[in-house]
mmCIF file with all atom_site columns, C-alpha atoms in Angstrom:
data_model
loop_
_atom_site.group_PDB
_atom_site.id
_atom_site.type_symbol
_atom_site.label_atom_id
_atom_site.label_alt_id
_atom_site.label_comp_id
_atom_site.label_asym_id
_atom_site.label_entity_id
_atom_site.label_seq_id
_atom_site.pdbx_PDB_ins_code
_atom_site.Cartn_x
_atom_site.Cartn_y
_atom_site.Cartn_z
_atom_site.occupancy
_atom_site.B_iso_or_equiv
_atom_site.pdbx_formal_charge
_atom_site.auth_seq_id
_atom_site.auth_comp_id
_atom_site.auth_asym_id
_atom_site.auth_atom_id
_atom_site.pdbx_PDB_model_num
ATOM 1  C CA . MET F 1 1  ? 22.942  119.206 112.935 1.00 45.00 ? 979  MET F CA 1
ATOM 2  C CA . SER F 1 2  ? 24.846  116.519 114.750 1.00 51.00 ? 980  SER F CA 1
ATOM 3  C CA . ASN F 1 3  ? 26.987  118.951 116.783 1.00 55.00 ? 981  ASN F CA 1
ATOM 4  C CA . GLN F 1 4  ? 24.247  121.513 117.375 1.00 71.00 ? 982  GLN F CA 1
ATOM 5  C CA . GLU F 1 5  ? 20.952  121.488 119.213 1.00 79.00 ? 983  GLU F CA 1
ATOM 6  C CA . LYS F 1 6  ? 17.935  120.686 117.101 1.00 88.00 ? 984  LYS F CA 1
ATOM 7  C CA . GLU F 1 7  ? 15.807  123.710 116.251 1.00 92.00 ? 985  GLU F CA 1
ATOM 8  C CA . ILE F 1 8  ? 12.105  123.623 116.984 1.00 95.00 ? 986  ILE F CA 1
ATOM 9  C CA . LYS F 1 9  ? 10.054  123.945 113.805 1.00 96.00 ? 987  LYS F CA 1
ATOM 10 C CA . ASN F 1 10 ? 6.685   124.704 115.438 1.00 97.00 ? 988  ASN F CA 1
ATOM 11 C CA . PHE F 1 11 ? 4.396   124.082 118.371 1.00 97.00 ? 989  PHE F CA 1
ATOM 12 C CA . VAL F 1 12 ? 1.138   122.190 118.011 1.00 97.00 ? 990  VAL F CA 1
ATOM 13 C CA . PHE F 1 13 ? -1.627  122.885 120.520 1.00 97.00 ? 991  PHE F CA 1
ATOM 14 C CA . ASN F 1 14 ? -4.319  120.244 120.824 1.00 98.00 ? 992  ASN F CA 1
ATOM 15 C CA . TYR F 1 15 ? -7.577  121.485 122.319 1.00 98.00 ? 993  TYR F CA 1
ATOM 16 C CA . THR F 1 16 ? -10.100 119.509 124.340 1.00 98.00 ? 994  THR F CA 1
ATOM 17 C CA . ASP F 1 17 ? -12.691 119.924 121.567 1.00 98.00 ? 995  ASP F CA 1
ATOM 18 C CA . GLY F 1 18 ? -10.485 117.926 119.191 1.00 98.00 ? 996  GLY F CA 1
ATOM 19 C CA . THR F 1 19 ? -9.162  120.892 117.194 1.00 98.00 ? 997  THR F CA 1
ATOM 20 C CA . SER F 1 20 ? -5.509  121.875 116.981 1.00 98.00 ? 998  SER F CA 1
ATOM 21 C CA . LYS F 1 21 ? -3.445  124.936 116.136 1.00 98.00 ? 999  LYS F CA 1
ATOM 22 C CA . THR F 1 22 ? 0.119   125.079 114.799 1.00 98.00 ? 1000 THR F CA 1
ATOM 23 C CA . VAL F 1 23 ? 2.288   128.032 115.826 1.00 97.00 ? 1001 VAL F CA 1
ATOM 24 C CA . GLU F 1 24 ? 5.381   128.723 113.713 1.00 97.00 ? 1002 GLU F CA 1
ATOM 25 C CA . LYS F 1 25 ? 6.769   131.611 115.776 1.00 96.00 ? 1003 LYS F CA 1
ATOM 26 C CA . GLY F 1 26 ? 6.686   131.968 119.532 1.00 96.00 ? 1004 GLY F CA 1
ATOM 27 C CA . PHE F 1 27 ? 7.879   130.481 122.793 1.00 95.00 ? 1005 PHE F CA 1
ATOM 28 C CA . PHE F 1 28 ? 6.797   127.891 125.303 1.00 95.00 ? 1006 PHE F CA 1
ATOM 29 C CA . CYS F 1 29 ? 7.669   127.792 128.979 1.00 95.00 ? 1007 CYS F CA 1
ATOM 30 C CA . HIS F 1 30 ? 7.856   124.377 130.637 1.00 95.00 ? 1008 HIS F CA 1
ATOM 31 C CA . ILE F 1 31 ? 7.534   124.333 134.438 1.00 96.00 ? 1009 ILE F CA 1
ATOM 32 C CA . LYS F 1 32 ? 9.022   121.371 136.277 1.00 97.00 ? 1010 LYS F CA 1
ATOM 33 C CA . ASP F 1 33 ? 8.202   121.012 139.960 1.00 96.00 ? 1011 ASP F CA 1
ATOM 34 C CA . GLU F 1 34 ? 11.276  119.906 141.884 1.00 96.00 ? 1012 GLU F CA 1
ATOM 35 C CA . PRO F 1 35 ? 11.197  117.585 144.925 1.00 95.00 ? 1013 PRO F CA 1
ATOM 36 C CA . ASN F 1 36 ? 12.482  120.414 147.158 1.00 95.00 ? 1014 ASN F CA 1
ATOM 37 C CA . GLY F 1 37 ? 9.341   122.480 146.469 1.00 94.00 ? 1015 GLY F CA 1
ATOM 38 C CA . GLU F 1 38 ? 11.001  124.807 143.974 1.00 96.00 ? 1016 GLU F CA 1
ATOM 39 C CA . SER F 1 39 ? 10.276  124.949 140.254 1.00 96.00 ? 1017 SER F CA 1
ATOM 40 C CA . THR F 1 40 ? 12.580  124.942 137.248 1.00 96.00 ? 1018 THR F CA 1
ATOM 41 C CA . LEU F 1 41 ? 11.558  126.849 134.121 1.00 96.00 ? 1019 LEU F CA 1
ATOM 42 C CA . SER F 1 42 ? 12.805  125.978 130.659 1.00 95.00 ? 1020 SER F CA 1
ATOM 43 C CA . PHE F 1 43 ? 12.025  127.986 127.564 1.00 94.00 ? 1021 PHE F CA 1
ATOM 44 C CA . GLU F 1 44 ? 11.670  126.654 124.044 1.00 95.00 ? 1022 GLU F CA 1
ATOM 45 C CA . PHE F 1 45 ? 11.589  128.936 121.012 1.00 95.00 ? 1023 PHE F CA 1
ATOM 46 C CA . ALA F 1 46 ? 10.356  128.468 117.454 1.00 96.00 ? 1024 ALA F CA 1
ATOM 47 C CA . GLY F 1 47 ? 11.193  130.969 114.723 1.00 95.00 ? 1025 GLY F CA 1
ATOM 48 C CA . VAL F 1 48 ? 12.291  133.624 117.230 1.00 95.00 ? 1026 VAL F CA 1
ATOM 49 C CA . SER F 1 49 ? 15.034  136.150 116.421 1.00 93.00 ? 1027 SER F CA 1
ATOM 50 C CA . GLY F 1 50 ? 16.972  138.470 118.721 1.00 90.00 ? 1028 GLY F CA 1
ATOM 51 C CA . LYS F 1 51 ? 14.511  141.304 118.117 1.00 93.00 ? 1029 LYS F CA 1
ATOM 52 C CA . ASP F 1 52 ? 11.638  138.991 119.016 1.00 96.00 ? 1030 ASP F CA 1
ATOM 53 C CA . LEU F 1 53 ? 13.261  138.210 122.384 1.00 95.00 ? 1031 LEU F CA 1
ATOM 54 C CA . THR F 1 54 ? 12.905  141.869 123.361 1.00 95.00 ? 1032 THR F CA 1
ATOM 55 C CA . GLN F 1 55 ? 9.200   141.761 122.511 1.00 95.00 ? 1033 GLN F CA 1
ATOM 56 C CA . ILE F 1 56 ? 8.751   138.532 124.482 1.00 96.00 ? 1034 ILE F CA 1
ATOM 57 C CA . VAL F 1 57 ? 10.441  139.885 127.617 1.00 95.00 ? 1035 VAL F CA 1
ATOM 58 C CA . LEU F 1 58 ? 8.652   143.238 127.480 1.00 96.00 ? 1036 LEU F CA 1
ATOM 59 C CA . GLY F 1 59 ? 5.350   141.454 126.848 1.00 96.00 ? 1037 GLY F CA 1
ATOM 60 C CA . CYS F 1 60 ? 5.864   139.239 129.898 1.00 95.00 ? 1038 CYS F CA 1
ATOM 61 C CA . VAL F 1 61 ? 6.690   142.282 132.035 1.00 96.00 ? 1039 VAL F CA 1
ATOM 62 C CA . GLU F 1 62 ? 3.546   144.011 130.729 1.00 96.00 ? 1040 GLU F CA 1
ATOM 63 C CA . LEU F 1 63 ? 1.500   140.923 131.579 1.00 96.00 ? 1041 LEU F CA 1
ATOM 64 C CA . GLY F 1 64 ? 2.902   140.960 135.122 1.00 95.00 ? 1042 GLY F CA 1
ATOM 65 C CA . ALA F 1 65 ? 2.039   144.647 135.456 1.00 95.00 ? 1043 ALA F CA 1
ATOM 66 C CA . ARG F 1 66 ? -1.521  144.107 134.211 1.00 95.00 ? 1044 ARG F CA 1
ATOM 67 C CA . LEU F 1 67 ? -1.938  141.245 136.681 1.00 94.00 ? 1045 LEU F CA 1
ATOM 68 C CA . GLY F 1 68 ? -0.805  143.562 139.492 1.00 93.00 ? 1046 GLY F CA 1
ATOM 69 C CA . MET F 1 69 ? 2.282   141.516 140.272 1.00 93.00 ? 1047 MET F CA 1
ATOM 70 C CA . PHE F 1 70 ? 4.482   144.598 140.692 1.00 91.00 ? 1048 PHE F CA 1
ATOM 71 C CA . ASP F 1 71 ? 2.070   146.499 142.931 1.00 83.00 ? 1049 ASP F CA 1
ATOM 72 C CA . LYS F 1 72 ? 4.113   147.422 146.009 1.00 72.00 ? 1050 LYS F CA 1
ATOM 73 C CA . LYS F 1 73 ? 1.169   147.113 148.414 1.00 65.00 ? 1051 LYS F CA 1
ATOM 74 C CA . GLU F 1 74 ? 0.340   143.601 147.170 1.00 52.00 ? 1052 GLU F CA 1
ATOM 75 C CA . SER F 1 75 ? 3.973   142.436 147.354 1.00 49.00 ? 1053 SER F CA 1
ATOM 76 C CA . GLU F 1 76 ? 4.215   143.724 150.947 1.00 58.00 ? 1054 GLU F CA 1
ATOM 77 C CA . GLU F 1 77 ? 1.128   141.682 151.882 1.00 56.00 ? 1055 GLU F CA 1
ATOM 78 C CA . ILE F 1 78 ? 2.598   138.550 150.320 1.00 58.00 ? 1056 ILE F CA 1
ATOM 79 C CA . SER F 1 79 ? 5.853   138.848 152.282 1.00 55.00 ? 1057 SER F CA 1
ATOM 80 C CA . GLU F 1 80 ? 4.102   139.240 155.644 1.00 52.00 ? 1058 GLU F CA 1
#
């Protein structure tokens, strides 16, 4: 794989109680705070196919909806 990006095999989550969990299929979003106050997001995927990307995006939109992030009244209050 010298000319290609390395593929991620899995993600390992280490919990504060000393246990860990290995995830073979999913995605991770890394948030980097920039000096100008903005943030840069980078996404890493393990074992994800094209069909899975649709599920990921729709799931994130559903999460936003459940959190009320697309509620027009709330977004108007934020912009005031």
